[in-house]
Short mmCIF file of C-alpha atoms (C1' of nucleotides) in Angstrom, two decimals:
data_model
loop_
_atom_site.label_atom_id
_atom_site.label_comp_id
_atom_site.label_asym_id
_atom_site.label_seq_id
_atom_site.Cartn_x
_atom_site.Cartn_y
_atom_site.Cartn_z
CA UNK A 983 0.00 0.00 0.00
CA UNK A 984 0.99 3.65 0.03
CA UNK A 985 4.81 3.60 0.05
CA UNK A 986 5.99 3.03 3.60
CA UNK A 987 9.81 3.01 3.64
CA UNK A 988 10.60 -0.63 4.24
CA UNK A 989 13.90 0.00 5.96
CA UNK A 990 13.59 0.23 9.75
CA UNK A 991 10.05 1.47 10.06
CA UNK A 992 9.76 3.56 13.19
CA UNK A 993 7.29 2.36 15.76
CA UNK A 994 5.00 5.24 14.88
CA UNK A 995 4.65 4.20 11.30
CA UNK A 996 4.46 0.53 12.16
CA UNK A 997 1.53 1.27 14.39
CA UNK A 998 -0.19 3.23 11.69
CA UNK A 999 0.31 0.51 9.15
CA UNK A 1000 -1.08 -1.99 11.61
CA UNK A 1001 -4.30 -0.04 12.05
CA UNK A 1002 -4.54 0.54 8.32
CA UNK A 1003 -4.39 -3.18 7.80
CA UNK A 1004 -6.88 -3.72 10.59
CA UNK A 1005 -9.31 -1.37 8.88
CA UNK A 1006 -8.93 -3.07 5.53
CA UNK A 1007 -9.39 -6.46 7.14
CA UNK A 1008 -12.44 -5.19 9.00
CA UNK A 1009 -14.07 -4.39 5.67
CA UNK A 1010 -13.88 -8.05 4.77
CA UNK A 1011 -15.16 -9.13 8.15
CA UNK A 1012 -18.14 -6.79 8.07
CA UNK A 1013 -18.86 -7.80 4.50
CA UNK A 1014 -18.91 -11.45 5.45
CA UNK A 1015 -21.04 -10.87 8.53
CA UNK A 1016 -23.60 -8.28 7.44
CA UNK A 1017 -23.24 -8.09 3.70
CA UNK A 1018 -22.94 -4.94 1.72
CA UNK A 1019 -25.90 -3.16 3.21
CA UNK A 1020 -24.31 -3.22 6.65
CA UNK A 1021 -21.09 -1.68 5.45
CA UNK A 1022 -20.48 1.77 6.92
CA UNK A 1023 -17.77 3.71 8.66
CA UNK A 1024 -19.25 2.98 12.05
CA UNK A 1025 -19.45 -0.76 11.55
CA UNK A 1026 -16.00 -1.02 10.01
CA UNK A 1027 -14.35 1.09 12.68
CA UNK A 1028 -16.03 -0.88 15.45
CA UNK A 1029 -14.99 -4.15 13.84
CA UNK A 1030 -11.40 -2.96 13.52
CA UNK A 1031 -11.31 -1.64 17.06
CA UNK A 1032 -10.21 1.69 15.67
CA UNK A 1033 -11.82 5.07 15.47
CA UNK A 1034 -13.83 5.86 12.40
CA UNK A 1035 -12.06 9.14 12.07
CA UNK A 1036 -8.97 7.24 10.99
CA UNK A 1037 -10.85 6.02 7.98
CA UNK A 1038 -11.08 9.61 6.83
CA UNK A 1039 -7.52 10.43 7.83
CA UNK A 1040 -5.88 7.44 6.18
CA UNK A 1041 -8.15 6.64 3.27
CA UNK A 1042 -10.04 9.86 2.69
CA UNK A 1043 -13.34 8.14 3.40
CA UNK A 1044 -15.17 4.89 2.84
CA UNK A 1045 -14.65 4.76 -0.93
CA UNK A 1046 -10.92 5.03 -0.48
CA UNK A 1047 -10.93 2.29 2.08
CA UNK A 1048 -13.01 0.12 -0.21
CA UNK A 1049 -10.56 0.74 -3.00
CA UNK A 1050 -7.71 -0.38 -0.77
CA UNK A 1051 -9.72 -3.42 0.16
CA UNK A 1052 -10.55 -4.21 -3.43
CA UNK A 1053 -6.90 -4.09 -4.38
CA UNK A 1054 -5.84 -6.23 -1.46
CA UNK A 1055 -8.08 -9.25 -1.69
CA UNK A 1056 -8.29 -11.99 -4.30
CA UNK A 1057 -11.80 -11.66 -5.57
CA UNK A 1058 -11.55 -13.42 -8.84
CA UNK A 1059 -10.31 -16.76 -9.99
CA UNK A 1060 -6.86 -15.99 -11.36
CA UNK A 1061 -5.19 -17.55 -14.36
CA UNK A 1062 -3.76 -20.46 -12.42
CA UNK A 1063 -7.19 -21.30 -11.15
CA UNK A 1064 -8.86 -20.96 -14.54
CA UNK A 1065 -6.23 -22.80 -16.54
CA UNK A 1066 -4.97 -25.31 -14.02
CA UNK A 1067 -1.39 -26.16 -13.12
CA UNK A 1068 0.98 -25.69 -16.06
CA UNK A 1069 -1.88 -24.12 -18.05
CA UNK A 1070 -3.07 -27.66 -18.66
CA UNK A 1071 -6.47 -26.48 -19.87
CA UNK A 1072 -4.86 -24.76 -22.81
CA UNK A 1073 -3.82 -28.17 -24.12
CA UNK A 1074 -7.43 -29.27 -24.57
CA UNK A 1075 -9.22 -28.96 -27.89
CA UNK A 1076 -10.77 -25.53 -28.29
CA UNK A 1077 -14.36 -26.49 -27.47
CA UNK A 1078 -13.39 -28.45 -24.37
CA UNK A 1079 -11.12 -25.65 -23.31
CA UNK A 1080 -13.92 -23.10 -23.49
CA UNK A 1081 -16.27 -25.28 -21.50
CA UNK A 1082 -13.65 -26.06 -18.91
CA UNK A 1083 -12.86 -22.39 -18.38
CA UNK A 1084 -16.52 -21.60 -17.91
CA UNK A 1085 -16.83 -24.45 -15.42
CA UNK A 1086 -13.78 -23.32 -13.50
CA UNK A 1087 -15.06 -19.77 -13.52
CA UNK A 1088 -18.32 -20.91 -11.97
CA UNK A 1089 -16.60 -23.07 -9.39
CA UNK A 1090 -14.24 -20.25 -8.49
CA UNK A 1091 -17.13 -17.89 -7.93
CA UNK A 1092 -19.11 -20.34 -5.87
CA UNK A 1093 -16.31 -20.84 -3.40
CA UNK A 1094 -15.91 -17.08 -2.85
CA UNK A 1095 -18.86 -15.81 -0.82
CA UNK A 1096 -17.35 -12.34 -0.71
CA UNK A 1097 -17.11 -12.17 -4.45
CA UNK A 1098 -20.74 -13.22 -4.74
CA UNK A 1099 -21.75 -10.53 -2.29
CA UNK A 1100 -19.93 -7.93 -4.33
CA UNK A 1101 -21.22 -9.30 -7.60
CA UNK A 1102 -24.72 -8.93 -6.24
CA UNK A 1103 -23.94 -5.43 -5.08
CA UNK A 1104 -22.69 -4.50 -8.50
CA UNK A 1105 -26.09 -5.30 -9.95
CA UNK A 1106 -27.74 -2.45 -8.13
CA UNK A 1107 -25.07 0.18 -7.61
CA UNK A 1108 -22.19 1.89 -9.25
CA UNK A 1109 -19.43 3.33 -7.12
CA UNK A 1110 -15.70 3.28 -6.49
CA UNK A 1111 -15.65 -0.33 -5.39
CA UNK A 1112 -17.45 -1.68 -8.42
CA UNK A 1113 -15.08 0.28 -10.65
CA UNK A 1114 -12.11 -1.40 -9.00
CA UNK A 1115 -13.67 -4.79 -9.42
CA UNK A 1116 -14.32 -4.17 -13.07
CA UNK A 1117 -10.72 -3.14 -13.58
CA UNK A 1118 -9.45 -6.36 -12.07
CA UNK A 1119 -11.92 -8.43 -14.05
CA UNK A 1120 -10.99 -6.79 -17.28
CA UNK A 1121 -7.30 -7.37 -16.64
CA UNK A 1122 -7.82 -11.06 -16.00
CA UNK A 1123 -10.05 -11.40 -19.02
CA UNK A 1124 -7.47 -9.85 -21.30
CA UNK A 1125 -4.68 -11.97 -19.91
CA UNK A 1126 -6.81 -15.04 -20.49
CA UNK A 1127 -7.36 -14.19 -24.12
CA UNK A 1128 -3.68 -13.51 -24.58
CA UNK A 1129 -2.84 -16.93 -23.15
CA UNK A 1130 -5.26 -18.62 -25.48
CA UNK A 1131 -3.87 -16.88 -28.53
CA UNK A 1132 -0.33 -17.70 -27.47
CA UNK A 1133 -1.32 -21.33 -27.17
CA UNK A 1134 -2.46 -21.32 -30.77
CA UNK A 1135 -6.20 -21.43 -30.20
CA UNK A 1136 -8.44 -19.65 -32.62
CA UNK A 1137 -11.93 -19.12 -31.23
CA UNK A 1138 -14.48 -17.90 -33.79
CA UNK A 1139 -16.67 -14.94 -32.97
CA UNK A 1140 -19.63 -17.11 -32.09
CA UNK A 1141 -17.56 -19.06 -29.61
CA UNK A 1142 -16.41 -15.92 -27.86
CA UNK A 1143 -19.97 -14.63 -27.66
CA UNK A 1144 -21.12 -17.95 -26.28
CA UNK A 1145 -18.37 -17.81 -23.67
CA UNK A 1146 -19.47 -14.40 -22.51
CA UNK A 1147 -23.07 -15.53 -22.48
CA UNK A 1148 -22.23 -18.48 -20.30
CA UNK A 1149 -20.05 -16.36 -18.06
CA UNK A 1150 -23.00 -14.04 -17.53
CA UNK A 1151 -25.20 -17.01 -16.73
CA UNK A 1152 -22.65 -18.35 -14.25
CA UNK A 1153 -22.46 -15.00 -12.52
CA UNK A 1154 -26.20 -14.76 -12.24
CA UNK A 1155 -26.76 -18.31 -11.11
CA UNK A 1156 -23.93 -18.22 -8.60
CA UNK A 1157 -25.34 -15.07 -7.07
CA UNK A 1158 -28.91 -16.25 -7.00
CA UNK A 1159 -27.90 -19.69 -5.82
CA UNK A 1160 -27.20 -18.22 -2.43
CA UNK A 1161 -30.90 -17.50 -1.94
CA UNK A 1162 -32.86 -19.82 -4.18
CA UNK A 1163 -32.62 -23.53 -4.80
CA UNK A 1164 -33.93 -23.61 -8.34
CA UNK A 1165 -33.93 -21.37 -11.39
CA UNK A 1166 -36.21 -22.48 -14.15
CA UNK A 1167 -35.27 -26.04 -14.91
CA UNK A 1168 -31.99 -25.83 -13.06
CA UNK A 1169 -31.37 -26.90 -9.53
CA UNK A 1170 -28.60 -24.95 -7.94
CA UNK A 1171 -27.05 -27.63 -5.76
CA UNK A 1172 -23.85 -29.50 -6.56
CA UNK A 1173 -25.61 -31.99 -8.82
CA UNK A 1174 -27.33 -29.19 -10.66
CA UNK A 1175 -24.01 -27.48 -11.26
CA UNK A 1176 -22.61 -30.70 -12.64
CA UNK A 1177 -25.46 -30.85 -15.11
CA UNK A 1178 -24.92 -27.23 -16.05
CA UNK A 1179 -21.28 -27.98 -16.72
CA UNK A 1180 -22.23 -30.90 -18.94
CA UNK A 1181 -24.65 -28.85 -21.02
CA UNK A 1182 -22.11 -26.06 -21.35
CA UNK A 1183 -19.69 -28.60 -22.74
CA UNK A 1184 -22.28 -29.99 -25.15
CA UNK A 1185 -23.22 -26.54 -26.37
CA UNK A 1186 -19.62 -25.56 -27.01
CA UNK A 1187 -18.95 -28.79 -28.84
CA UNK A 1188 -22.10 -28.53 -30.93
CA UNK A 1189 -21.61 -24.91 -31.86
CA UNK A 1190 -17.94 -25.16 -32.73
CA UNK A 1191 -18.33 -28.41 -34.61
CA UNK A 1192 -21.20 -27.00 -36.62
CA UNK A 1193 -19.03 -24.05 -37.52
CA UNK A 1194 -16.11 -26.14 -38.53
CA UNK A 1195 -17.62 -28.85 -40.67
CA UNK A 1196 -20.80 -28.19 -42.56
CA UNK B 1391 -57.65 -5.28 -5.12
CA UNK B 1392 -59.35 -6.33 -1.87
CA UNK B 1393 -63.03 -6.70 -2.82
CA UNK B 1394 -64.66 -3.34 -2.67
CA UNK B 1395 -68.41 -3.81 -3.18
CA UNK B 1396 -68.92 -2.56 -6.71
CA UNK B 1397 -72.45 -1.38 -6.07
CA UNK B 1398 -72.55 2.26 -4.94
CA UNK B 1399 -69.34 2.44 -2.91
CA UNK B 1400 -69.83 4.98 -0.15
CA UNK B 1401 -67.73 8.07 -0.44
CA UNK B 1402 -65.73 7.05 2.61
CA UNK B 1403 -64.64 3.81 1.11
CA UNK B 1404 -64.05 5.37 -2.26
CA UNK B 1405 -61.71 7.85 -0.67
CA UNK B 1406 -59.83 5.12 1.11
CA UNK B 1407 -59.49 3.07 -2.02
CA UNK B 1408 -58.23 6.12 -3.82
CA UNK B 1409 -55.45 6.70 -1.32
CA UNK B 1410 -54.61 3.01 -1.29
CA UNK B 1411 -54.18 3.17 -5.03
CA UNK B 1412 -52.17 6.34 -4.68
CA UNK B 1413 -49.81 4.64 -2.26
CA UNK B 1414 -49.36 1.64 -4.52
CA UNK B 1415 -48.75 3.89 -7.49
CA UNK B 1416 -46.28 5.94 -5.48
CA UNK B 1417 -44.20 2.82 -4.94
CA UNK B 1418 -43.75 2.58 -8.68
CA UNK B 1419 -42.97 6.27 -9.00
CA UNK B 1420 -40.35 6.23 -6.26
CA UNK B 1421 -38.88 3.08 -7.69
CA UNK B 1422 -38.54 4.68 -11.09
CA UNK B 1423 -37.10 7.87 -9.69
CA UNK B 1424 -34.74 6.76 -6.92
CA UNK B 1425 -34.45 3.03 -7.41
CA UNK B 1426 -34.83 0.47 -4.70
CA UNK B 1427 -32.42 2.05 -2.26
CA UNK B 1428 -34.58 5.16 -2.00
CA UNK B 1429 -37.71 3.19 -1.20
CA UNK B 1430 -39.01 3.89 2.29
CA UNK B 1431 -42.21 4.81 4.03
CA UNK B 1432 -41.26 8.47 4.08
CA UNK B 1433 -40.50 8.71 0.40
CA UNK B 1434 -43.54 6.71 -0.67
CA UNK B 1435 -45.92 8.66 1.54
CA UNK B 1436 -44.52 11.96 0.32
CA UNK B 1437 -44.80 10.84 -3.28
CA UNK B 1438 -48.39 9.75 -2.77
CA UNK B 1439 -49.29 12.93 -0.96
CA UNK B 1440 -50.60 10.79 1.87
CA UNK B 1441 -49.42 10.24 5.41
CA UNK B 1442 -47.02 7.42 6.02
CA UNK B 1443 -49.16 6.22 8.88
CA UNK B 1444 -51.71 5.04 6.38
CA UNK B 1445 -49.14 2.62 5.02
CA UNK B 1446 -49.19 0.90 8.37
CA UNK B 1447 -52.96 1.17 8.74
CA UNK B 1448 -53.84 -0.16 5.30
CA UNK B 1449 -50.99 -2.48 4.45
CA UNK B 1450 -49.46 -3.33 7.78
CA UNK B 1451 -46.16 -1.79 6.76
CA UNK B 1452 -43.84 -1.45 3.82
CA UNK B 1453 -43.66 -5.18 3.01
CA UNK B 1454 -47.43 -5.36 2.76
CA UNK B 1455 -47.50 -2.36 0.48
CA UNK B 1456 -44.80 -3.87 -1.66
CA UNK B 1457 -46.76 -7.06 -1.89
CA UNK B 1458 -49.80 -5.16 -3.11
CA UNK B 1459 -47.58 -3.38 -5.60
CA UNK B 1460 -46.04 -6.60 -6.81
CA UNK B 1461 -49.45 -8.09 -7.42
CA UNK B 1462 -50.71 -5.05 -9.23
CA UNK B 1463 -48.07 -4.33 -11.84
CA UNK B 1464 -47.07 -6.24 -14.94
CA UNK B 1465 -43.45 -7.00 -14.28
CA UNK B 1466 -42.86 -9.86 -16.59
CA UNK B 1467 -43.38 -10.50 -20.25
CA UNK B 1468 -46.61 -12.49 -20.34
CA UNK B 1469 -47.48 -15.36 -22.64
CA UNK B 1470 -48.80 -13.13 -25.37
CA UNK B 1471 -45.56 -11.23 -25.40
CA UNK B 1472 -43.37 -14.34 -25.35
CA UNK B 1473 -45.32 -16.32 -27.91
CA UNK B 1474 -46.63 -13.58 -30.13
CA UNK B 1475 -50.14 -13.07 -31.46
CA UNK B 1476 -52.03 -16.34 -31.90
CA UNK B 1477 -49.12 -18.16 -30.22
CA UNK B 1478 -47.30 -17.90 -33.54
CA UNK B 1479 -43.95 -18.80 -31.99
CA UNK B 1480 -45.27 -22.23 -31.09
CA UNK B 1481 -45.53 -22.99 -34.79
CA UNK B 1482 -41.79 -22.68 -35.29
CA UNK B 1483 -39.47 -25.70 -35.24
CA UNK B 1484 -38.41 -26.51 -31.71
CA UNK B 1485 -34.92 -24.98 -31.87
CA UNK B 1486 -36.14 -21.74 -33.43
CA UNK B 1487 -38.94 -21.60 -30.93
CA UNK B 1488 -36.55 -21.85 -27.99
CA UNK B 1489 -34.30 -19.16 -29.36
CA UNK B 1490 -37.19 -16.87 -30.15
CA UNK B 1491 -38.61 -17.20 -26.65
CA UNK B 1492 -35.23 -16.34 -25.16
CA UNK B 1493 -34.95 -13.33 -27.45
CA UNK B 1494 -38.44 -12.14 -26.57
CA UNK B 1495 -37.70 -12.65 -22.91
CA UNK B 1496 -34.64 -10.44 -23.18
CA UNK B 1497 -36.46 -7.78 -25.16
CA UNK B 1498 -39.32 -7.81 -22.69
CA UNK B 1499 -36.95 -7.29 -19.80
CA UNK B 1500 -35.04 -4.52 -21.49
CA UNK B 1501 -38.13 -2.46 -22.05
CA UNK B 1502 -39.18 -2.70 -18.39
CA UNK B 1503 -36.86 -0.54 -16.29
CA UNK B 1504 -38.84 -1.33 -13.17
CA UNK B 1505 -38.41 -5.02 -13.68
CA UNK B 1506 -34.68 -4.56 -14.10
CA UNK B 1507 -34.53 -2.55 -10.93
CA UNK B 1508 -36.32 -5.29 -9.03
CA UNK B 1509 -34.28 -8.01 -10.69
CA UNK B 1510 -31.17 -6.25 -9.48
CA UNK B 1511 -32.66 -5.89 -6.03
CA UNK B 1512 -33.41 -9.59 -5.89
CA UNK B 1513 -29.72 -10.34 -6.30
CA UNK B 1514 -28.88 -8.85 -2.95
CA UNK B 1515 -31.93 -9.30 -0.78
CA UNK B 1516 -34.67 -11.64 0.11
CA UNK B 1517 -37.96 -10.26 1.37
CA UNK B 1518 -41.67 -10.20 0.79
CA UNK B 1519 -41.39 -8.47 -2.55
CA UNK B 1520 -38.90 -10.90 -4.04
CA UNK B 1521 -41.09 -13.79 -2.94
CA UNK B 1522 -44.03 -12.32 -4.80
CA UNK B 1523 -41.96 -11.79 -7.90
CA UNK B 1524 -40.77 -15.36 -7.84
CA UNK B 1525 -44.32 -16.60 -7.54
CA UNK B 1526 -45.37 -14.68 -10.61
CA UNK B 1527 -42.31 -15.81 -12.54
CA UNK B 1528 -42.88 -19.43 -11.67
CA UNK B 1529 -46.50 -19.23 -12.74
CA UNK B 1530 -45.60 -17.80 -16.13
CA UNK B 1531 -42.84 -20.35 -16.60
CA UNK B 1532 -45.17 -23.24 -15.92
CA UNK B 1533 -47.82 -21.87 -18.23
CA UNK B 1534 -45.20 -21.53 -20.93
CA UNK B 1535 -44.14 -25.15 -20.63
CA UNK B 1536 -47.75 -26.27 -20.69
CA UNK B 1537 -48.32 -24.37 -23.90
CA UNK B 1538 -45.29 -25.94 -25.52
CA UNK B 1539 -46.37 -29.42 -24.58
CA UNK B 1540 -49.87 -28.75 -25.82
CA UNK B 1541 -48.43 -27.62 -29.13
CA UNK B 1542 -46.67 -30.96 -29.54
CA UNK B 1543 -43.12 -29.82 -28.85
CA UNK B 1544 -40.77 -32.17 -27.14
CA UNK B 1545 -37.71 -30.43 -25.76
CA UNK B 1546 -34.95 -32.75 -24.55
CA UNK B 1547 -33.40 -32.19 -21.17
CA UNK B 1548 -30.35 -30.46 -22.60
CA UNK B 1549 -32.55 -28.00 -24.44
CA UNK B 1550 -34.41 -27.10 -21.29
CA UNK B 1551 -31.18 -26.63 -19.39
CA UNK B 1552 -29.82 -24.47 -22.17
CA UNK B 1553 -32.99 -22.38 -22.10
CA UNK B 1554 -32.61 -21.76 -18.39
CA UNK B 1555 -28.95 -20.96 -18.86
CA UNK B 1556 -29.72 -18.41 -21.51
CA UNK B 1557 -32.54 -16.97 -19.45
CA UNK B 1558 -30.10 -16.47 -16.60
CA UNK B 1559 -27.67 -14.80 -18.96
CA UNK B 1560 -30.39 -12.51 -20.30
CA UNK B 1561 -31.38 -11.51 -16.79
CA UNK B 1562 -27.82 -10.72 -15.86
CA UNK B 1563 -26.97 -8.86 -19.02
CA UNK B 1564 -30.18 -6.87 -19.02
CA UNK B 1565 -29.54 -5.78 -15.45
CA UNK B 1566 -25.90 -4.97 -15.97
CA UNK B 1567 -26.59 -3.31 -19.28
CA UNK B 1568 -28.07 -0.39 -17.40
CA UNK B 1569 -24.66 0.48 -15.98
CA UNK B 1570 -22.02 -0.94 -18.25
CA UNK B 1571 -21.60 -0.87 -21.99
CA UNK B 1572 -19.70 -4.10 -22.42
CA UNK B 1573 -19.49 -7.47 -20.75
CA UNK B 1574 -16.60 -9.62 -21.88
CA UNK B 1575 -16.86 -9.81 -25.64
CA UNK B 1576 -20.42 -8.53 -25.70
CA UNK B 1577 -21.49 -4.99 -26.27
CA UNK B 1578 -24.77 -4.24 -24.61
CA UNK B 1579 -26.27 -1.84 -27.11
CA UNK B 1580 -28.95 -2.72 -29.63
CA UNK B 1581 -26.48 -4.17 -32.12
CA UNK B 1582 -24.89 -6.25 -29.39
CA UNK B 1583 -28.26 -7.65 -28.42
CA UNK B 1584 -28.91 -8.58 -32.02
CA UNK B 1585 -25.67 -10.51 -32.08
CA UNK B 1586 -26.57 -12.21 -28.82
CA UNK B 1587 -29.87 -13.25 -30.30
CA UNK B 1588 -28.12 -14.70 -33.32
CA UNK B 1589 -25.71 -16.75 -31.25
CA UNK B 1590 -28.52 -17.99 -29.05
CA UNK B 1591 -30.25 -19.20 -32.17
CA UNK B 1592 -27.11 -20.89 -33.46
CA UNK B 1593 -26.49 -22.60 -30.14
CA UNK B 1594 -30.03 -23.94 -29.94
CA UNK B 1595 -29.87 -25.20 -33.49
CA UNK B 1596 -26.47 -26.82 -33.04
CA UNK B 1597 -27.30 -28.49 -29.76
CA UNK B 1598 -30.69 -29.81 -30.79
CA UNK B 1599 -29.48 -30.99 -34.20
CA UNK B 1600 -26.53 -32.74 -32.63
CA UNK B 1601 -28.89 -34.51 -30.29
CA UNK B 1602 -31.24 -35.59 -33.02
CA UNK B 1603 -28.87 -36.84 -35.67
CA UNK B 1604 -25.50 -38.10 -34.57
"C1'" DA C 853 -80.52 14.61 14.57
"C1'" DG C 854 -76.74 12.91 16.58
"C1'" DG C 855 -73.18 9.99 17.99
"C1'" DA C 856 -69.89 6.21 16.77
"C1'" DG C 857 -66.20 5.23 13.97
"C1'" DC C 858 -62.96 5.81 10.44
"C1'" DA C 859 -59.95 8.62 7.00
"C1'" DG C 860 -56.44 11.59 7.46
"C1'" DT C 861 -52.94 14.94 10.02
"C1'" DC C 862 -49.30 16.27 12.92
"C1'" DA C 863 -45.85 16.20 16.21
"C1'" DC C 864 -42.85 13.48 18.24
"C1'" DC C 865 -39.80 9.57 19.57
"C1'" DA C 866 -35.56 6.73 19.54
"C1'" DC C 867 -32.17 5.30 16.62
"C1'" DC C 868 -28.46 5.17 13.40
"C1'" DC C 869 -25.94 7.35 9.90
"C1'" DG C 870 -21.73 10.04 8.02
"C1'" DG C 871 -18.77 13.53 9.27
"C1'" DT C 872 -15.91 16.84 12.20
"C1'" DG C 873 -13.69 19.89 15.86
"C1'" DA C 874 -11.20 19.69 19.92
"C1'" DC C 875 -8.78 17.09 22.78
"C1'" DT C 876 -4.97 13.79 24.92
"C1'" DT C 877 -1.17 10.74 24.36
"C1'" DT C 878 2.89 9.19 22.38
"C1'" DC C 879 6.72 9.25 19.46
"C1'" DG C 880 10.99 11.03 17.20
"C1'" DG C 881 14.11 14.30 15.37
"C1'" DA C 882 16.83 18.55 16.06
"C1'" DT D 1435 16.09 17.48 26.39
"C1'" DC D 1436 12.17 19.26 24.64
"C1'" DC D 1437 8.96 20.76 21.30
"C1'" DG D 1438 6.37 19.75 17.16
"C1'" DA D 1439 3.82 16.59 14.86
"C1'" DA D 1440 1.45 12.53 14.26
"C1'" DA D 1441 -1.56 8.69 16.29
"C1'" DG D 1442 -5.55 8.00 18.43
"C1'" DT D 1443 -9.91 9.32 21.35
"C1'" DC D 1444 -14.26 11.39 22.37
"C1'" DA D 1445 -18.25 14.02 22.13
"C1'" DC D 1446 -21.07 16.19 19.31
"C1'" DC D 1447 -23.68 17.77 15.15
"C1'" DG D 1448 -27.27 17.72 11.48
"C1'" DG D 1449 -30.09 14.90 9.11
"C1'" DG D 1450 -32.74 11.02 7.73
"C1'" DT D 1451 -34.92 6.73 9.16
"C1'" DG D 1452 -39.04 3.71 10.74
"C1'" DG D 1453 -42.67 3.84 13.83
"C1'" DT D 1454 -46.51 5.67 17.05
"C1'" DG D 1455 -49.81 8.37 20.13
"C1'" DA D 1456 -52.98 11.92 20.14
"C1'" DC D 1457 -55.65 14.62 17.66
"C1'" DT D 1458 -59.29 16.71 14.08
"C1'" DG D 1459 -63.08 16.44 11.17
"C1'" DC D 1460 -65.99 14.23 7.98
"C1'" DT D 1461 -69.43 10.41 7.00
"C1'" DC D 1462 -72.53 7.20 7.39
"C1'" DC D 1463 -75.77 4.44 10.06
"C1'" DT D 1464 -79.30 4.22 13.39
#
DNA sequence: AGGAGCAGTCACCACCCGGTGACTTTCGGA
DNA sequence: TCCGAAAGTCACCGGGTGGTGACTGCTCCT
């Protein structure tokens, strides 16, 4: 964060950094406990055991603190998680690769309750935090595409659109799955997610095959 | 609403019904103006030009008023909208029919700002209003399936899953499209939605053909 | 005619929010 | 050593919230 001189930090500065970290961590704790609607300077300061005034002094206000939080945590499945060890997923045929990435994306979301909370929050609001999240997402997305190109994959336009469509569906279903058990014909338990993954694979295969060989 | 005796309603009761209607309508107005986060007894009462106490007297509180509102408005594309005049969409081949319903679903959502607001709200909260909305949605969904069966369509399991997947994607993209211009490889303007519709059609066709004739 | 009851009004409460000015304590450099 | 500055504390403000008790005045039924 900031640019604290690493060499021999005086006790003063060490203390400050400690409370800064406590505040940032408190954001996560409050978020987990009360969700986004319970997030305020009072709650965060109480959780951190610090005074809320320090939020203004150190971060300029809640948005600044949220920005620091957003940059500190791992909200999104990173490349290792999406592509597996040694980028193994890139070695699959294109259709399987697309499906596998979508599946891993969904699984990564579902095991991050905080990310789901923020994803839900994004649906209804637009503020500093959501902007940070979008930045991070965009970065990962671009890196992913670069990896695929470097691995020699060529995904036709329709395949890329289908990927985005499925990613949107995963986001929505992962968020809603916290509250509801079914959506349309889908059940949102582990078995249901397995079935979703299977159909995603079938759709990718069918669409890309149809494009390649008619 | 309720069951006001149609024959010669006394002026008292007429007045009450009028303010009840005003309160319900005010919910919609506030929702349109300030979104869900600005919805409270104070705002609604002010908008309706009535006293907030009447919300408690007539509806038992905000949740009751929201319930009345949810039952009064047309939030979702109904069967006529999804299937077209004379159920024309049912006459299409199964794959085209599925794609067309998804497209009409998306279009219906996009032209209902209130529905999008509530859809976004649903992502983060669970209360009386969301329960009502889910009831209505479920009812429409079941009616839709009944119509398709009655028209002689047989949709395999994968097709139904794909429909739900696309419906989830449409919900998410329609909601997010209010705030962001792009999602992954999709642009969320009119042209982008046309492309989405095309890919949805291609995916349905590819998946259902692959199932029928391998 | 007249009184009971209901629609509607108003003031008020307690509570929680974000934000700030004034203060005390503690550290560290000249 | 000592003074300035930074860390941290506390009380307070204005404002908005949901919710309620006490009231007026009209209406409708007997």
